[in-house]
XYZ file of C-alpha atoms in Angstrom:
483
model
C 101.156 176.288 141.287
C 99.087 177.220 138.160
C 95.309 175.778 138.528
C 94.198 172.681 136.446
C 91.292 173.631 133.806
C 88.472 171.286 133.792
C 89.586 169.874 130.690
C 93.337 169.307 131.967
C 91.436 167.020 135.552
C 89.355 164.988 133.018
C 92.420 164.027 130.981
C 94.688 163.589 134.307
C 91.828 161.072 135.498
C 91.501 159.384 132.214
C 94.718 158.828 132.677
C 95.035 157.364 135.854
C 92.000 155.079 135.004
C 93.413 153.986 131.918
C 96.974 153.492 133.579
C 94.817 151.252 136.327
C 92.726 149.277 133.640
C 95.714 148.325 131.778
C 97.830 146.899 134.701
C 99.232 143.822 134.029
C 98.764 143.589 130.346
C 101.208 143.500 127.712
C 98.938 144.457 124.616
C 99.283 140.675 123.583
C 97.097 137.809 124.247
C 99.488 136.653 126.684
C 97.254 136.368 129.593
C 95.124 133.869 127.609
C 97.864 131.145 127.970
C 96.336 130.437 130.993
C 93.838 127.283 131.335
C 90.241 127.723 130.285
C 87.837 128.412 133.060
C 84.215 126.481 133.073
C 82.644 129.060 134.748
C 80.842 129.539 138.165
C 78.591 127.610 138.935
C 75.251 130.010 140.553
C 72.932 128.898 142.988
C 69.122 129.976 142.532
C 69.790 132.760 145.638
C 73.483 133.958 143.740
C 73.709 137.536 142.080
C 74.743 136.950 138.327
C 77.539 139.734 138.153
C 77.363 140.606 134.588
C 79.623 143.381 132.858
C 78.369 145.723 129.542
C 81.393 145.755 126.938
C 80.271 149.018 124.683
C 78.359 151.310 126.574
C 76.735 153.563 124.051
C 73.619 153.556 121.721
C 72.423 149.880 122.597
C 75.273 149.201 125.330
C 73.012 152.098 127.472
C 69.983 149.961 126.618
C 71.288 146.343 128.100
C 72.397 148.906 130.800
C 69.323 149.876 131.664
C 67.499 146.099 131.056
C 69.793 144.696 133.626
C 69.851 147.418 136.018
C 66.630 146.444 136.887
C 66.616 142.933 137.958
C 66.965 142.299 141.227
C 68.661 138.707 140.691
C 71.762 140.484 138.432
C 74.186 142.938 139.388
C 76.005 145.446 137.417
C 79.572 144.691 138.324
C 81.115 146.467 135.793
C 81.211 149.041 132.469
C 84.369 148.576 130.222
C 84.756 151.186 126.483
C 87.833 152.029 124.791
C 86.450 155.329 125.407
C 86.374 156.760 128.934
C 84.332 159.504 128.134
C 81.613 157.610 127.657
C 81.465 155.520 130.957
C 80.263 158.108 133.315
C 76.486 158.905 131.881
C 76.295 154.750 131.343
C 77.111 154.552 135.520
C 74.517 157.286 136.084
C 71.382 154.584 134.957
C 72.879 152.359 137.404
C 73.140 154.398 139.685
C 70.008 156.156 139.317
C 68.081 153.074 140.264
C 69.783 153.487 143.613
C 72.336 150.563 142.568
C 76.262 150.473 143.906
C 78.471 152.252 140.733
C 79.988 149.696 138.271
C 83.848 149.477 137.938
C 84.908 151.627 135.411
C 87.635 149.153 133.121
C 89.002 150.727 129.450
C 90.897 147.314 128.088
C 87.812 144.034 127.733
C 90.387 141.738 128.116
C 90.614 142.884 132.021
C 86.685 141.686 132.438
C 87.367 138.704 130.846
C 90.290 137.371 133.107
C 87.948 138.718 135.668
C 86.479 135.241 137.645
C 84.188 137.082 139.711
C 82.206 138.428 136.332
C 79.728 135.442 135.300
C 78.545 136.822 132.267
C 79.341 139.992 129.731
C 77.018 141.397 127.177
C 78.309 143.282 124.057
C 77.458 146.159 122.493
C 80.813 147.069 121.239
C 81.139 148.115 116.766
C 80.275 144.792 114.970
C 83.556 143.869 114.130
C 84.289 143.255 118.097
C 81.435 141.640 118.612
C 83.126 137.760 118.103
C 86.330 138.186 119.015
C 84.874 139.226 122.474
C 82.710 136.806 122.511
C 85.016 134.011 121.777
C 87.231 135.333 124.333
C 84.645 135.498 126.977
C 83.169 131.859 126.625
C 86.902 130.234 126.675
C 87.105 132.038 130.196
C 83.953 130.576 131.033
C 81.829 133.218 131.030
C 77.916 133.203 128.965
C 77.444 136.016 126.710
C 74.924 138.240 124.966
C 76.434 139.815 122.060
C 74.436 142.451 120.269
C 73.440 142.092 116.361
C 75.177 141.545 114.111
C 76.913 138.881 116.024
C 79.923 138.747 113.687
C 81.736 140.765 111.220
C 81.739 137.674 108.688
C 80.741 134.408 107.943
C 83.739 132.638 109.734
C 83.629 134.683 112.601
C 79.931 133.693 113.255
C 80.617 129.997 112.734
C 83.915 130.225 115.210
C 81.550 131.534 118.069
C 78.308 128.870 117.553
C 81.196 126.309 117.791
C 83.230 127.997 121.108
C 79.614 128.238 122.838
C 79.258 124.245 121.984
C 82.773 123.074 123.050
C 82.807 125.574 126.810
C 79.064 124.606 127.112
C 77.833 128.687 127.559
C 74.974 130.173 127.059
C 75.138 132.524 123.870
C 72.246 134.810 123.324
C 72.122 137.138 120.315
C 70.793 140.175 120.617
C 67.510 139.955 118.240
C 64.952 141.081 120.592
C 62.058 140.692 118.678
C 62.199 137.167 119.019
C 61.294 137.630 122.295
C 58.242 139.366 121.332
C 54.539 137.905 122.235
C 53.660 140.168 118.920
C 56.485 138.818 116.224
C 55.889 135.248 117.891
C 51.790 134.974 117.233
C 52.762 136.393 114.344
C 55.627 133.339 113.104
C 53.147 131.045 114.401
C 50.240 132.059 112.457
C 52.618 132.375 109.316
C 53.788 129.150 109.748
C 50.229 127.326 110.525
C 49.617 127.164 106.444
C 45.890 129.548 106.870
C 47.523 131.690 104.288
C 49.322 128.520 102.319
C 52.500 128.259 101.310
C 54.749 131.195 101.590
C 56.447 132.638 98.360
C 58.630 135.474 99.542
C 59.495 136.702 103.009
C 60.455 141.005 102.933
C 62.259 142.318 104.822
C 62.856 146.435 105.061
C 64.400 148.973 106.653
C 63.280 152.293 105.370
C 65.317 154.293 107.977
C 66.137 157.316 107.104
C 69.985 158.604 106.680
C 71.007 161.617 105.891
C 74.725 161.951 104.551
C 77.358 162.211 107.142
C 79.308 164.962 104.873
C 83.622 165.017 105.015
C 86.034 165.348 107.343
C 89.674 165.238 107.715
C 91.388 162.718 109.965
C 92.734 163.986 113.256
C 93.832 163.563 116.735
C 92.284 161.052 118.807
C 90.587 162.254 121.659
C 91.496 162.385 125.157
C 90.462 159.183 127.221
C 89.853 157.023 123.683
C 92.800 154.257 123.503
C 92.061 153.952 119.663
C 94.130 150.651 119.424
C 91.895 148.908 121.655
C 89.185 150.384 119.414
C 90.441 148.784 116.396
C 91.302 146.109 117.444
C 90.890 142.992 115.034
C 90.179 146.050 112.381
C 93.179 146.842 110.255
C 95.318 150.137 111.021
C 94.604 153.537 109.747
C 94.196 157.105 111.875
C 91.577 157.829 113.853
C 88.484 159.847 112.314
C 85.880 161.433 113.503
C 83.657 160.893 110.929
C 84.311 156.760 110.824
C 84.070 156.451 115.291
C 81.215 157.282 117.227
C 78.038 155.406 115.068
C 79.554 156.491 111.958
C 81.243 153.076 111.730
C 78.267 151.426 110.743
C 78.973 152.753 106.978
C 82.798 151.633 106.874
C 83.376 147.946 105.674
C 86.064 147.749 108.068
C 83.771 148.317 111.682
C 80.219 148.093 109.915
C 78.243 145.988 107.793
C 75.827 149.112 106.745
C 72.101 148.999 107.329
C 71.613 145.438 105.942
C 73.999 144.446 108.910
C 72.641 147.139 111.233
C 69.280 147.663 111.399
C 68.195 144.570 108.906
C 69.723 141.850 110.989
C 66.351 142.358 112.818
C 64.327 142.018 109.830
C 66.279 139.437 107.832
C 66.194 136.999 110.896
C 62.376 137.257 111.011
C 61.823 136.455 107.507
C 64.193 133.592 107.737
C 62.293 132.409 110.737
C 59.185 132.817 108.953
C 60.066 130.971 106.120
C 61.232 128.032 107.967
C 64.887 127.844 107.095
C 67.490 127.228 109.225
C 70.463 126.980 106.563
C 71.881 129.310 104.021
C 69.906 129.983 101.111
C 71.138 128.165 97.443
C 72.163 131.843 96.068
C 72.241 135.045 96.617
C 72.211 138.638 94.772
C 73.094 142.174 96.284
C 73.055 145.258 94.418
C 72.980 149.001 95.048
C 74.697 152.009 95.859
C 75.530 154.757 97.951
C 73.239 157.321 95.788
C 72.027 160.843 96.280
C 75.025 162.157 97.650
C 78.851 161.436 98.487
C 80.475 161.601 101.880
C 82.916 159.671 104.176
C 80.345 156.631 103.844
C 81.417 153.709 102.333
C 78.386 151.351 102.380
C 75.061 151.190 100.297
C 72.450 153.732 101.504
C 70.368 151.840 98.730
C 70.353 147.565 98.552
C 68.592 144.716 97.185
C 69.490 141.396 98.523
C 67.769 138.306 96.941
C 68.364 134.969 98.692
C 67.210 131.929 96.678
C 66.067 128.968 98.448
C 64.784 127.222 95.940
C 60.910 127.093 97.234
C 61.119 130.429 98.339
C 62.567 133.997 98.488
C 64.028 136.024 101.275
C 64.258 139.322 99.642
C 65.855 142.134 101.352
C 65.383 146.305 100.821
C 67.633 148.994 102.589
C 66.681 152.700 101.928
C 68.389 154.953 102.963
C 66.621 158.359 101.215
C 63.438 159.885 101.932
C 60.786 156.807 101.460
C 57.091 156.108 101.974
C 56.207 152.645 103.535
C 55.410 149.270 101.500
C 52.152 147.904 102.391
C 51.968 150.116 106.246
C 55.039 148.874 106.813
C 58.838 151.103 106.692
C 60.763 149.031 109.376
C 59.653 145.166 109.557
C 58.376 142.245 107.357
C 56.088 141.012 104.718
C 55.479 137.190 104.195
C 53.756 137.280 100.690
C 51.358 134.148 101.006
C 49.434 131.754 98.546
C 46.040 133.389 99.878
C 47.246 136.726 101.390
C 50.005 137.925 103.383
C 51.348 139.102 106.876
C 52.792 142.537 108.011
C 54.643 143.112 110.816
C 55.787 146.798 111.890
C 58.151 147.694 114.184
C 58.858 144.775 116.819
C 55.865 144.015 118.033
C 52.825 144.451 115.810
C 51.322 143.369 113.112
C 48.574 142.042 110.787
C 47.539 138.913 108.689
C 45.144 140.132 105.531
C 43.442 138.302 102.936
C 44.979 138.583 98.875
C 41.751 141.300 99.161
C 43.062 142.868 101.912
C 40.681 142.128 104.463
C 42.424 142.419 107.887
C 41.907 138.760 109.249
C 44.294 138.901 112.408
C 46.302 141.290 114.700
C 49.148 140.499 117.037
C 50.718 142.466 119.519
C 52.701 142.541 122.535
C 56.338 142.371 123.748
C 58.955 140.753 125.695
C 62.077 140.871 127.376
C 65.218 139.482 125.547
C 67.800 140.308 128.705
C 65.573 138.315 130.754
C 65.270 135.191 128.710
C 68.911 135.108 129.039
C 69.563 135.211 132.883
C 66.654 132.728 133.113
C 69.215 130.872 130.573
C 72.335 131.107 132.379
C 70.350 129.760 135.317
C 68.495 126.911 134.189
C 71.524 126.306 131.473
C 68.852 124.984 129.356
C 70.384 126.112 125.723
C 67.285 125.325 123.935
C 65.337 127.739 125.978
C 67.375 130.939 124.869
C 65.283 132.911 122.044
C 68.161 133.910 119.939
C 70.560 130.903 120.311
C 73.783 132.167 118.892
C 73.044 129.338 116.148
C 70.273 131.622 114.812
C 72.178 134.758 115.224
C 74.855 133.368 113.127
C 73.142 132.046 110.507
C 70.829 135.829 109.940
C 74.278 137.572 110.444
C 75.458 135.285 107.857
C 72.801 136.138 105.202
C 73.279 139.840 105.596
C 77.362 139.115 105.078
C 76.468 136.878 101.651
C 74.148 140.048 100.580
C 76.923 142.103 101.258
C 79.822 139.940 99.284
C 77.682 139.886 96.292
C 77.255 143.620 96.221
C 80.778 143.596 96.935
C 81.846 141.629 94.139
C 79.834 143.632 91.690
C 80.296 146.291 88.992
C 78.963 149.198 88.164
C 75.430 149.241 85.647
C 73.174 151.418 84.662
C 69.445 151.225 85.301
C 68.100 151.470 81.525
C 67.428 147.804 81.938
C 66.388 145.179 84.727
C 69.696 142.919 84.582
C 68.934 138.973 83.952
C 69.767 137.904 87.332
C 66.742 139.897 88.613
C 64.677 139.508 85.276
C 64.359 136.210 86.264
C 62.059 136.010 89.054
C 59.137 138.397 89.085
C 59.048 139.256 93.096
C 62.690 140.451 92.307
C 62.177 142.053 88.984
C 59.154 143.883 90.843
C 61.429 144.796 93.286
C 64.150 146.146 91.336
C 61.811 148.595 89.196
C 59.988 150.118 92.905
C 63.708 150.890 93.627
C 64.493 152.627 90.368
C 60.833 154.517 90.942
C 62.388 155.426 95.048
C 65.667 156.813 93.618
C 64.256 158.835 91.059
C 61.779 160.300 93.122
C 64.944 161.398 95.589
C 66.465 163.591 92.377
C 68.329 160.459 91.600
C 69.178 160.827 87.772
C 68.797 157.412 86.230
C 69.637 158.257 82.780
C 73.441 159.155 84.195
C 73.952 157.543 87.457
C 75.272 153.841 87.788
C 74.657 151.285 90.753
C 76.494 148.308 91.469
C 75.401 145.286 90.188
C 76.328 141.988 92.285
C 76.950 138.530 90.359
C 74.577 135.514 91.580
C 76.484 133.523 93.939
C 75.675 129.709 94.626
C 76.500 128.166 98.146
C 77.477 125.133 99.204
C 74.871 125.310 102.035
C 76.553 122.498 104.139
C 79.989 123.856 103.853
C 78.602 127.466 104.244
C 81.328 128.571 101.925
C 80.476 129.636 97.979
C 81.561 127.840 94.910
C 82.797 131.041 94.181
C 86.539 130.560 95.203
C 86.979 134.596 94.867
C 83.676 135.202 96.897
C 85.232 132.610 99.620
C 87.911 135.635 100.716
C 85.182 137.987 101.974
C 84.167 135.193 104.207
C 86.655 136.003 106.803
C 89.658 139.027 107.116
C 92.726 139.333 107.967
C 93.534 140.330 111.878
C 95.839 142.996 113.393
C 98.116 140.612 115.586
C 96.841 140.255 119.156
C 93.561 140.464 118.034
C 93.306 137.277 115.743
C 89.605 135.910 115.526
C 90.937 131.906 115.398
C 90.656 129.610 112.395
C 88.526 126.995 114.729
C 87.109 127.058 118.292
């Protein structure tokens, strides 16, 4: 009998796993029929047995913040692909902690009763539909940022948390910083006076992710699974692994990825917990072409009428805006407030005298199994209300930019011209581009139209902009219309 390579055991075990995850399941949402659980209820001496959905990037970080409470076990790991599993077990592990179940298909930890809780760091566009699915078993959640894929999507899961009573905690950490905290407090205590606009950036650099064919899928990835609600194509390298962030179908690109962060801290800044009265995205994917579909350069303007939220993704080669490259800028009546990073930060005067500093940080896992415990919803520091309505802001920047044509950058176009912090905005972009070999004089960005809300409703008066409010789902994997 010829011997198995290494390669050949790893696929035979994949296999089996896969075979063993799957039992039972018919690839529909049969097993759903069932009656809604309301959860376990846990005693203040009980283990919360909590399973990570998405165990990459950020799914090795919740990982690793869990592993390390003595009150929570690790029951189990699930990803679509296998492959990945095994160096996510070894932080468990490490820590001298029993191994987690190893589980391929989520919908096997959610019929699960003996798992309390899951947390989510799956691609963005699982992130409600798992969450949905977990809270109507009667499980809590913490789904990582953004918390939907669109607007509907976030709205379906603040509404499923309300009717099975979970907990819901999104996963913007830095509103569990001391730092970010001081710093909301001191913006919002009026010693600087009113506040004009609230910045937020991510000047992250990201270099182009070049071409590639589509091929086979790999060995231990079911790629349905990984689709899911996402509509059918083949698999590609180039659009799995991280890469998914710049496809509208998976990602929301960096306003969605890294600016969910920053966007929800100038929201909570200024004070504002409803959709703005309009919004304006424009952009491009400029400086090179590759398999990326999503603006590597973006402007989002959100009106609310006494204020601005202004948003700025780049993408190229950058120097910071005012110390900062990665956080926020509340532009005050008598000075202004930086905050870099997650935890840190400074107030100034409009001369630029450094009047405050605030530091420290915090520990967003923690605050919710403290949560689940005390089931005291207002206690959670990124209620899934708030991390649907800063997901939601990224998703209206996004439609506008969406809904745009192309322009050319001989002249700032009226819907900027119109307010100054914008039009100021607009022309440091043009300056960024150009100094990244970016020919202005040929080269066209797209130009989104102003879109007015119906804040209440959150829906546009748009009727065309109202479609990129929600998809359409693959069947089996249907996000619903209502919780």
């Amino acid at each position: 009998m010829a011997r198995l390579t290494r390669r050949e055991l790893l696929e035979d075990s994949l296999f089996a796993t896969t075979v063993a995850a799957t039992a039972g399941l018919s690839g529909s949402r049969a097993w759903a029929a069932e009656p809604q659980r309301t959860g376990r209820v846990i005693g203040p001496n009980d283990q919360i047995r909590i399973a990570v959905i998405g165990v990459r990037g950020r799914g090795k970080d919740h990982i690793s913040g869990y592993a390390k409470m003595n009150d929570v076990t690790i029951a189990a790991l699930c990803d679509c692909d296998m492959n990945a599993i095994p160096g996510a077990a070894k932080i468990v592990t490490d820590l001298g902690k029993p191994a987690p179940k190893a589980i391929q298909d989520l919908r096997r930890i959610i019929d699960d009763p003996e798992i309390d809780a899951v947390s989510i760091a799956t691609p963005n566009h699982w992130h409600s539909l798992a969450a949905i699915w977990a809270m109507q078993a009667g499980k809590d959640v913490y789904v990582e940022k953004p918390v939907s894929h669109n607007v509907h999507e976030g709205r379906v899961m603040v509404d499923t948390a309300r009717k099975y009573g979970r907990m819901c905690q999104a996963g913007t950490q830095i509103r569990s910083t001391k730092g970010t905290r001081d710093a909301i407090e001191y913006v919002q205590s009026g010693k600087l006076g009113k506040v004009i606009v609230a910045r937020g950036l991510c000047y992250k650099p990201r270099t182009s992710i070049g071409k590639l064919a589509s091929g086979a899928v790999p060995a231990g990835v079911d790629f349905n699974l990984w689709l899911g609600p996402a509509p059918e194509r083949p698999f590609h390298q180039n659009k799995f692994h991280y890469n998914w962030h710049w496809q509208w179908d998976t990602g929301n690109g960096d306003l969605g990825n890294q600016g969910i962060h920053q966007v929800d801290v100038a929201r909570w800044g200024l004070g504002k917990n409803e959709m703005p009265k309009s919004v304006v995205g424009l952009g491009g994917r400029l400086g090179y072409e590759d398999d990326g579909e999503t603006p590597n350069t973006h402007v989002a303007v959100m009106d609310y009428g006494d204020s601005l939220l202004i948003f700025e993704t780049r993408g190229l080669k950058t120097n910071d805006y005012r110390g900062a490259k990665v956080g926020n800028i509340f532009h005050c009546e008598n000075g202004y407030v930086v905050l870099t990073g997650y935890s840190a930060g400074a107030a100034y005067d409009k001369s630029g005298t450094m009047l405050q500093t605030f530091s420290g940080n915090g520990d967003h896992y923690r605050n919710f199994i403290d949560c689940m415990r005390s089931r005291k919803r207002d206690d959670l520091k990124g209620e899934i209300y708030e991390g649907h309505l800063s997901s939601a802001l990224c998703h209206l920047g996004n439609i506008s930019y969406l809904r745009g044509e192309q322009a050319g950058f001989n002249e700032t176009p009226k819907v900027v011209a119109e307010n100054e912090h914008a039009a100021e905005t607009f022309d440091r972009m043009k300056q960024h581009l150009s100094e990244n070999g970016v020919d202005l004089s040929r080269d066209q960005y797209r130009l989104g139209p102003k879109l007015d809300l119906n804040v209440k409703k959150e829906t546009f008066k748009d009727k065309k902009a109202n479609k990129h409010l929600t998809r359409e789902y693959r069947k089996g994997f249907e996000v619903p219309d209502k919780a």
